[in-house]
Amino acid sequence: MSKTATKPKKAPAKGKADEGSHVPIFVMGKRYDVPASLTIQKALEYAGYQLVRGCGCRGGICGACGTVFRFPDSYRIEVGLACQTVVQPDMYIAQIPFFPGNKAVYDIETLPAEGGTIAALYPEVFKCVGCGTCTRSCPMDIDVLGYISKAIQGDIRAVAEGSFDCVMCGLCAARCPAEEVQYNIAVLARRLYARHLVPKAAHVAKAVQAIEGGTFAKALQELKKKNVDELKKLYKALETEPDMAEDSWTPKDRSFLGD
Ligand code: SF4
Ligand code: SF4
Ligand code: FES
């Protein structure tokens, strides 16, 4: 599973800035002049803010950096991920690092994998008015309204597949007039789908069996005896899988594969 399958979308182009030049941005109403090439996240740091919340992977995957912004000549509220969105002149910026959304509590093991389960845990799903604000707010270009419609229909698989690239940034929920928490509804569907509906992956079961059977125990013991410098050296020398490797690819040195 790769959350990078869909690239986060960028902010719409506004005024142009020369490369190497600075642009004014406004953070909590205060003006800062920052290099035009920076992302919002880097610009905040350039302006002197220390990011202890609302910052995680810095790569468009964790969803921690949901950000709202607006330009003075427009009524529109724009949204984006701070680690992916490049600053633009006169951007007024506010971050929503955590959105206090409704989150159902359940035991996924005993939860029935049937359509009604989503509605039972999140009955507010029926309040959706179909406005599409969630889809327009999504920095991952997900058809959020589409998967919420499938949730209303009780189609667990469609919700799971339609929401696969969700990074749980909370921007859709922040703007939903029906107070849906789309990403928690989606994660319920993905859990139900993965736990009860999708066939078990044979290769994973095989790998778990190998681990439990002690196949890697000797190699692990050897690693545990090494000091930090030895581990670093080993790590640097590690043969990595090429980007376009065949499924059958294995490293030349198989000593840590438990052969
Ligand atoms: S923003 Fe809320 S009400 Fe509007 S389409 Fe999305 S889920 Fe429905
Ligand atoms: S579906 Fe909502 S929470 Fe998920 S990435 Fe899109 S806006 Fe963020
Ligand atoms: S810091 Fe993880 S998505 Fe931006």
XYZ file of C-alpha atoms and ligand atoms in Angstrom:
279
model
C 0.000 0.000 0.000
C 1.394 3.323 -1.002
C -0.110 6.540 0.200
C 1.918 8.342 -2.438
C -0.227 6.909 -5.228
C -2.155 10.162 -5.453
C -0.075 13.312 -5.243
C -1.450 16.045 -3.016
C -2.737 18.883 -5.130
C -1.014 22.246 -5.046
C -2.519 25.610 -4.256
C -3.986 27.472 -7.231
C -1.488 29.835 -8.856
C -1.837 33.449 -7.761
C 0.635 36.297 -8.297
C 4.017 35.235 -9.665
C 7.220 35.672 -7.680
C 10.744 35.605 -9.137
C 12.910 32.698 -8.125
C 15.017 33.684 -5.127
C 12.721 36.579 -4.251
C 10.677 36.986 -1.088
C 6.904 37.171 -0.743
C 4.773 38.510 2.099
C 2.636 35.994 3.966
C 0.456 36.520 7.039
C 0.466 34.082 9.933
C -2.183 34.731 12.555
C -2.442 38.212 11.037
C 1.258 39.042 11.341
C 3.282 39.751 8.194
C 6.466 37.855 7.338
C 8.602 38.101 4.194
C 9.704 34.608 3.243
C 11.531 33.069 0.258
C 9.047 32.463 -2.549
C 10.231 28.908 -3.112
C 9.311 27.621 0.359
C 6.385 25.446 1.299
C 4.063 26.872 3.951
C 5.678 24.558 6.483
C 9.209 25.715 5.713
C 8.047 29.336 5.568
C 6.613 29.027 9.087
C 9.979 27.775 10.302
C 11.779 30.505 8.349
C 9.522 33.010 10.136
C 10.672 31.615 13.478
C 7.872 29.219 14.401
C 8.823 25.895 15.902
C 6.472 23.199 14.637
C 5.709 20.927 17.560
C 2.184 20.095 16.328
C 0.737 20.025 12.846
C 3.865 18.542 11.342
C 4.798 14.930 10.858
C 6.114 13.247 7.727
C 6.802 16.443 5.719
C 6.031 14.364 2.666
C 2.265 14.571 2.097
C 1.463 11.302 3.805
C 0.625 11.752 7.485
C -2.030 14.447 7.094
C -0.892 16.362 10.173
C -0.469 19.696 8.424
C -3.941 20.638 7.165
C -3.893 24.364 6.454
C -6.499 26.960 5.548
C -5.583 30.108 3.624
C -7.104 32.992 1.748
C -5.977 35.872 -0.454
C -7.131 39.455 0.159
C -8.679 39.840 -3.310
C -10.845 36.742 -2.965
C -13.660 35.574 -0.700
C -12.627 31.946 -1.234
C -11.229 29.832 1.556
C -8.469 27.619 0.124
C -7.026 24.542 1.792
C -3.860 22.478 1.421
C -1.185 20.488 3.172
C 1.438 22.842 4.599
C 4.286 20.509 3.637
C 3.154 20.375 -0.007
C 1.803 23.842 -0.708
C 4.235 26.549 -1.821
C 3.668 30.033 -0.395
C 2.181 32.728 -2.572
C 2.129 36.491 -2.142
C -0.345 37.769 0.473
C -1.425 34.369 1.676
C -3.283 34.575 4.994
C -2.531 31.290 6.721
C -3.982 29.301 9.623
C -3.308 25.666 10.422
C -5.791 23.109 11.741
C -3.384 20.517 13.111
C -6.146 18.649 14.938
C -9.845 18.589 14.199
C -12.066 17.363 17.069
C -14.131 14.959 14.962
C -16.611 12.328 16.127
C -14.921 8.938 16.358
C -16.919 5.802 17.092
C -15.498 3.211 19.479
C -15.807 -0.428 18.370
C -14.185 -3.824 18.404
C -13.393 -4.561 14.777
C -13.178 -8.309 15.495
C -16.853 -8.573 16.430
C -18.285 -5.869 14.202
C -20.501 -7.286 11.410
C -19.053 -6.534 7.979
C -22.379 -5.471 6.526
C -23.631 -2.227 5.071
C -25.740 -1.227 8.072
C -22.705 -1.148 10.355
C -21.481 2.181 8.978
C -24.882 3.791 9.482
C -25.238 2.265 12.960
C -21.959 3.778 14.134
C -22.192 7.002 12.153
C -25.936 7.738 11.689
C -25.049 11.334 10.785
C -23.903 10.007 7.408
C -27.540 10.433 6.298
C -27.328 14.154 6.983
C -25.114 14.657 3.915
C -26.687 17.275 1.644
C -24.494 16.417 -1.328
C -22.885 19.863 -1.493
C -19.484 18.492 -2.521
C -17.549 20.864 -0.244
C -15.638 17.869 1.122
C -14.452 16.882 -2.363
C -13.413 20.448 -3.148
C -11.543 20.660 0.178
C -9.561 17.469 -0.205
C -5.824 18.046 -0.819
C -5.516 14.463 -2.060
C -8.084 14.944 -4.850
C -10.320 12.241 -3.423
C -13.972 12.094 -4.429
C -15.060 12.417 -0.794
C -18.723 12.986 -1.626
C -18.466 9.848 -3.769
C -17.332 7.646 -0.914
C -19.813 9.222 1.529
C -22.576 8.372 -0.962
C -21.319 4.785 -0.978
C -21.300 4.813 2.844
C -24.974 5.812 2.775
C -25.595 2.860 0.458
C -23.656 0.594 2.833
C -21.097 -0.376 0.199
C -18.080 -1.090 2.445
C -15.770 -2.065 -0.378
C -16.484 1.069 -2.421
C -15.868 3.301 0.608
C -12.634 1.466 1.419
C -11.333 1.691 -2.134
C -12.576 5.239 -2.743
C -10.906 6.565 0.394
C -7.659 4.649 0.049
C -5.475 7.759 -0.389
C -6.992 9.648 2.554
C -4.302 11.110 4.812
C -6.834 12.041 7.537
C -5.966 15.722 7.422
C -9.469 16.696 8.599
C -9.991 19.449 6.025
C -13.186 17.863 4.674
C -14.721 17.533 8.143
C -13.732 21.078 9.031
C -15.926 22.414 6.232
C -18.825 19.948 6.145
C -22.204 21.610 6.822
C -23.626 18.239 7.891
C -20.902 17.725 10.509
C -19.710 14.469 8.990
C -16.272 13.210 9.930
C -15.611 11.651 6.568
C -12.165 10.223 7.339
C -13.374 8.304 10.413
C -16.280 6.878 8.421
C -13.760 5.879 5.755
C -11.352 4.279 8.189
C -14.184 2.176 9.624
C -14.949 0.915 6.116
C -11.292 0.145 5.417
C -10.986 -1.744 8.707
C -14.153 -3.764 8.037
C -12.990 -4.497 4.514
C -9.460 -5.488 5.505
C -10.471 -7.524 8.569
C -13.524 -9.383 7.259
C -14.031 -9.097 3.511
C -10.768 -9.116 1.585
C -9.181 -12.572 1.121
C -6.142 -13.112 3.320
C -2.813 -12.478 1.558
C -1.029 -15.817 1.277
C 2.457 -14.257 1.248
C 1.792 -12.359 4.488
C 0.522 -15.502 6.209
C 3.666 -17.291 5.001
C 5.914 -14.523 6.341
C 4.152 -14.524 9.733
C 4.523 -18.292 9.901
C 8.253 -17.959 9.163
C 8.693 -15.338 11.904
C 6.758 -17.397 14.441
C 8.673 -20.501 13.423
C 11.982 -18.804 14.314
C 13.314 -18.559 10.747
C 14.876 -15.150 11.461
C 15.839 -15.793 15.093
C 19.523 -16.492 14.430
C 19.983 -13.431 12.199
C 18.186 -11.286 14.768
C 20.417 -12.498 17.561
C 23.482 -11.609 15.468
C 22.121 -8.102 14.871
C 21.405 -7.594 18.568
C 25.048 -8.295 19.389
C 26.272 -5.426 17.168
C 26.991 -1.947 18.468
C 25.564 1.235 16.927
C 28.542 1.857 14.614
C 28.446 -1.680 13.295
C 24.702 -1.386 12.701
C 25.173 1.925 10.860
C 27.835 0.385 8.640
C 25.615 -2.570 7.914
C 22.675 -0.298 7.146
C 24.699 1.843 4.737
C 25.977 -1.225 2.925
C 22.491 -2.702 2.642
C 21.537 -3.706 -0.866
C 18.235 -1.998 -1.616
C 15.533 -3.162 -3.949
C 15.682 -1.327 -7.302
C 12.631 0.782 -8.174
C 11.678 -1.413 -11.104
C 12.513 -4.770 -9.536
C 10.686 -7.945 -10.526
C 8.423 -9.528 -7.897
C 10.941 -12.330 -7.600
C 13.790 -9.948 -6.583
C 15.842 -10.905 -3.522
C 19.166 -9.426 -2.285
C 22.415 -11.145 -3.185
C 23.329 -11.438 0.489
C 20.614 -13.651 1.914
C 22.136 -14.045 5.361
C 19.320 -12.072 7.004
C 16.556 -13.864 5.155
C 16.849 -16.868 7.405
C 17.791 -19.266 4.580
S -19.301 18.394 2.750
Fe -20.592 17.129 4.086
S -22.691 17.545 3.420
Fe -21.333 18.307 1.800
S -21.186 16.544 0.372
Fe -19.471 16.369 1.793
S -20.227 14.988 3.419
Fe -22.026 15.753 2.291
S -10.818 12.737 2.616
Fe -10.793 14.430 4.117
S -9.352 13.763 5.694
Fe -8.986 12.492 3.875
S -7.342 13.528 2.759
Fe -9.286 14.264 1.906
S -9.775 16.125 3.076
Fe -8.174 15.035 4.218
S 3.600 16.864 7.487
Fe 2.712 14.930 6.928
S 1.330 15.480 5.328
Fe 2.321 17.352 5.790
